[in-house]
Coordinates of N, CA, C and O in Angstrom, one line a residue:
X1 N 0.8 -1.2 0.0 CA 0.0 0.0 0.0 C 0.9 1.2 0.0 O 1.9 1.3 0.7
X2 N 0.5 2.2 -0.8 CA 1.2 3.5 -0.8 C 0.2 4.6 -0.6 O -0.9 4.5 -1.2
X3 N 0.6 5.6 0.1 CA -0.4 6.8 0.3 C -0.5 7.6 -1.0 O 0.5 7.8 -1.7
X4 N -1.7 8.0 -1.3 CA -1.9 8.8 -2.5 C -1.9 10.3 -2.1 O -1.9 10.6 -0.9
X5 N -1.9 11.1 -3.1 CA -1.8 12.6 -2.8 C -3.2 13.1 -2.3 O -3.3 14.1 -1.7
X6 N -4.2 12.2 -2.4 CA -5.5 12.6 -1.9 C -5.8 12.1 -0.5 O -6.9 12.2 0.0
X7 N -4.8 11.5 0.1 CA -4.9 11.0 1.5 C -5.4 9.6 1.6 O -5.7 9.2 2.7
X8 N -5.6 8.9 0.5 CA -6.1 7.5 0.6 C -4.9 6.6 0.3 O -3.8 7.1 -0.1
X9 N -5.1 5.3 0.4 CA -4.0 4.4 0.0 C -4.3 3.8 -1.3 O -5.4 3.4 -1.6
X10 N -3.2 3.6 -2.1 CA -3.3 2.8 -3.3 C -2.6 1.5 -3.1 O -1.6 1.4 -2.4
X11 N -3.2 0.5 -3.7 CA -2.6 -0.8 -3.7 C -1.7 -0.9 -5.0 O -2.1 -0.6 -6.1
X12 N -0.4 -1.3 -4.8 CA 0.5 -1.4 -5.9 C 0.8 -2.9 -6.1 O 1.2 -3.6 -5.1
X13 N 0.4 -3.5 -7.3 CA 0.6 -4.9 -7.5 C 1.2 -5.0 -8.9 O 0.6 -4.5 -9.9
X14 N 2.3 -5.6 -9.1 CA 3.0 -5.8 -10.4 C 3.2 -4.5 -11.1 O 3.0 -4.4 -12.3
X15 N 3.6 -3.4 -10.3 CA 3.8 -2.1 -10.8 C 2.6 -1.3 -11.3 O 2.7 -0.2 -11.8
X16 N 1.4 -1.9 -11.1 CA 0.2 -1.2 -11.4 C -0.5 -0.7 -10.1 O -0.3 -1.4 -9.1
X17 N -1.2 0.4 -10.1 CA -1.8 0.9 -8.9 C -3.4 0.7 -9.0 O -3.9 0.7 -10.1
X18 N -3.9 0.4 -7.9 CA -5.4 0.1 -7.7 C -5.9 1.0 -6.6 O -5.3 1.1 -5.6
X19 N -7.1 1.5 -6.8 CA -7.7 2.3 -5.8 C -8.9 1.6 -5.2 O -9.6 0.8 -5.9
X20 N -9.1 1.8 -3.9 CA -10.2 1.2 -3.2 C -11.5 1.7 -3.6 O -11.7 3.0 -3.6
X21 N -12.5 0.9 -3.8 CA -13.9 1.3 -4.1 C -14.6 1.5 -2.8 O -14.9 0.5 -2.1
X22 N -14.8 2.8 -2.4 CA -15.5 3.2 -1.2 C -14.9 2.4 0.0 O -13.7 2.4 0.2
X23 N -15.7 1.8 0.9 CA -15.2 1.1 2.0 C -15.3 -0.4 1.9 O -15.4 -1.2 2.8
X24 N -15.2 -0.9 0.6 CA -15.3 -2.3 0.3 C -13.9 -2.9 0.3 O -12.9 -2.2 0.6
X25 N -13.8 -4.2 0.0 CA -12.6 -4.9 -0.1 C -12.1 -4.9 -1.6 O -11.1 -5.6 -1.9
X26 N -12.8 -4.2 -2.4 CA -12.5 -4.2 -3.9 C -11.6 -3.0 -4.3 O -11.9 -1.9 -3.9
X27 N -10.6 -3.3 -5.1 CA -9.7 -2.4 -5.6 C -9.8 -2.4 -7.1 O -9.7 -3.5 -7.7
X28 N -9.9 -1.3 -7.8 CA -10.0 -1.2 -9.2 C -8.7 -0.5 -9.7 O -8.2 0.4 -9.1
X29 N -8.3 -0.9 -10.9 CA -7.2 -0.2 -11.6 C -7.4 1.3 -11.6 O -8.5 1.8 -11.8
X30 N -6.3 2.0 -11.3 CA -6.4 3.5 -11.3 C -6.8 4.1 -12.6 O -7.2 5.2 -12.7
X31 N -6.7 3.3 -13.7 CA -7.1 3.7 -15.0 C -8.5 3.2 -15.4 O -8.9 3.1 -16.5
X32 N -9.3 2.9 -14.3 CA -10.7 2.3 -14.6 C -11.5 3.3 -15.4 O -12.2 2.8 -16.3
X33 N -11.4 4.6 -15.2 CA -12.2 5.5 -16.0 C -11.7 5.6 -17.5 O -12.5 6.1 -18.3
X34 N -10.6 5.0 -17.8 CA -10.1 4.9 -19.2 C -10.4 3.6 -19.8 O -9.9 3.3 -20.9
X35 N -11.2 2.8 -19.1 CA -11.7 1.5 -19.6 C -10.9 0.3 -19.2 O -11.2 -0.8 -19.6
X36 N -9.9 0.4 -18.3 CA -9.2 -0.8 -17.8 C -10.1 -1.6 -16.8 O -10.7 -1.0 -15.9
X37 N -10.2 -2.9 -17.0 CA -11.1 -3.7 -16.2 C -10.3 -4.5 -15.1 O -10.9 -5.3 -14.4
X38 N -9.0 -4.2 -14.9 CA -8.3 -5.0 -13.9 C -8.8 -4.6 -12.5 O -9.2 -3.5 -12.2
X39 N -8.8 -5.7 -11.6 CA -9.4 -5.5 -10.3 C -8.8 -6.5 -9.3 O -8.4 -7.6 -9.8
X40 N -8.8 -6.2 -8.0 CA -8.3 -7.1 -7.0 C -9.3 -7.0 -5.8 O -9.8 -6.0 -5.5
X41 N -9.5 -8.2 -5.2 CA -10.3 -8.2 -4.0 C -9.4 -8.7 -2.8 O -8.8 -9.7 -2.9
X42 N -9.3 -7.9 -1.8 CA -8.5 -8.2 -0.6 C -9.3 -8.4 0.6 O -10.4 -7.9 0.7
X43 N -8.8 -9.3 1.5 CA -9.4 -9.5 2.8 C -8.3 -9.7 3.8 O -7.6 -10.7 3.6
X44 N -8.3 -8.9 4.8 CA -7.2 -9.0 5.8 C -5.8 -9.0 5.2 O -5.0 -9.7 5.7
X45 N -5.6 -8.2 4.2 CA -4.3 -8.1 3.6 C -4.0 -9.2 2.6 O -2.9 -9.2 2.0
X46 N -4.9 -10.2 2.4 CA -4.6 -11.3 1.4 C -5.5 -11.1 0.2 O -6.6 -10.7 0.3
X47 N -4.9 -11.5 -0.9 CA -5.7 -11.4 -2.2 C -6.6 -12.6 -2.3 O -6.2 -13.8 -2.2
X48 N -7.9 -12.3 -2.4 CA -8.9 -13.4 -2.6 C -9.1 -13.7 -4.1 O -9.3 -14.8 -4.5
X49 N -9.3 -12.6 -4.9 CA -9.5 -12.7 -6.3 C -8.7 -11.6 -7.0 O -8.5 -10.6 -6.4
X50 N -8.3 -11.9 -8.2 CA -7.6 -10.9 -9.0 C -7.8 -11.1 -10.5 O -7.9 -12.3 -10.9
X51 N -8.0 -10.1 -11.2 CA -8.0 -10.0 -12.7 C -7.1 -8.9 -13.0 O -7.4 -7.7 -12.8
X52 N -5.9 -9.3 -13.5 CA -4.8 -8.3 -13.7 C -4.4 -8.1 -15.1 O -3.3 -7.7 -15.4
X53 N -5.3 -8.2 -16.1 CA -5.0 -7.9 -17.5 C -5.4 -6.4 -17.7 O -6.5 -6.0 -17.6
X54 N -4.3 -5.7 -18.0 CA -4.5 -4.2 -18.2 C -4.5 -3.9 -19.7 O -3.9 -4.6 -20.5
X55 N -5.1 -2.8 -20.1 CA -5.0 -2.3 -21.5 C -4.1 -1.1 -21.6 O -4.3 -0.4 -22.6
X56 N -3.1 -1.0 -20.8 CA -2.2 0.1 -20.8 C -0.9 -0.3 -20.0 O -0.9 -1.2 -19.3
X57 N 0.2 0.5 -20.3 CA 1.4 0.2 -19.5 C 1.3 0.7 -18.1 O 0.4 1.5 -17.8
X58 N 2.1 0.2 -17.2 CA 2.0 0.6 -15.8 C 2.5 2.0 -15.6 O 3.3 2.5 -16.4
X59 N 2.0 2.7 -14.6 CA 2.5 4.1 -14.3 C 3.9 4.0 -13.8 O 4.4 3.0 -13.3
X60 N 4.6 5.1 -13.9 CA 6.0 5.2 -13.5 C 6.1 5.9 -12.2 O 5.5 7.1 -12.0
X61 N 6.7 5.3 -11.2 CA 6.9 5.9 -9.9 C 8.4 5.9 -9.5 O 9.1 5.0 -10.0
X62 N 8.8 6.9 -8.7 CA 10.1 6.9 -8.1 C 9.9 6.9 -6.6 O 8.9 7.5 -6.2
X63 N 10.8 6.4 -5.9 CA 10.8 6.4 -4.4 C 11.8 7.4 -4.0 O 13.0 7.3 -4.3
X64 N 11.3 8.4 -3.2 CA 12.2 9.4 -2.7 C 13.1 8.8 -1.5 O 12.8 7.8 -1.0
X65 N 14.2 9.5 -1.2 CA 15.0 9.0 -0.1 C 14.3 8.8 1.3 O 14.6 7.9 2.1
X66 N 13.2 9.6 1.5 CA 12.4 9.4 2.7 C 11.3 8.4 2.6 O 10.4 8.3 3.4
X67 N 11.2 7.7 1.4 CA 10.3 6.6 1.3 C 9.0 6.9 0.6 O 8.1 6.1 0.6
X68 N 8.8 8.1 0.2 CA 7.5 8.5 -0.5 C 7.6 8.1 -2.0 O 8.6 8.2 -2.6
X69 N 6.4 7.7 -2.5 CA 6.3 7.4 -3.9 C 5.8 8.6 -4.6 O 4.8 9.2 -4.2
X70 N 6.4 8.9 -5.7 CA 6.1 10.1 -6.6 C 5.8 9.6 -8.0 O 6.7 9.0 -8.6
X71 N 4.6 9.9 -8.5 CA 4.3 9.4 -9.8 C 4.9 10.4 -10.8 O 4.9 11.6 -10.7
X72 N 5.6 9.8 -11.9 CA 6.2 10.5 -12.9 C 5.2 10.7 -14.0 O 4.6 9.8 -14.6
X73 N 4.9 11.9 -14.3 CA 3.9 12.2 -15.4 C 4.6 12.4 -16.7 O 5.7 13.0 -16.7
X74 N 3.9 12.0 -17.8 CA 4.5 12.2 -19.1 C 4.3 13.5 -19.7 O 3.4 14.2 -19.5

């Protein structure tokens, strides 16, 4: 899990990021609004189900010396 700039946590799996759908256990690809159907279902930190076929390359992040993730925009 990595903190987002909006104060929520993102799930990073295989270099792709997923955002939590409301207060459920469901996480959808951060590019869901662009048509990506990848999703993950977590429970107590374990993956119950996953569909990880994306229609786009993964986002690029760098980790700062103090451990923060920063997304590199094109």
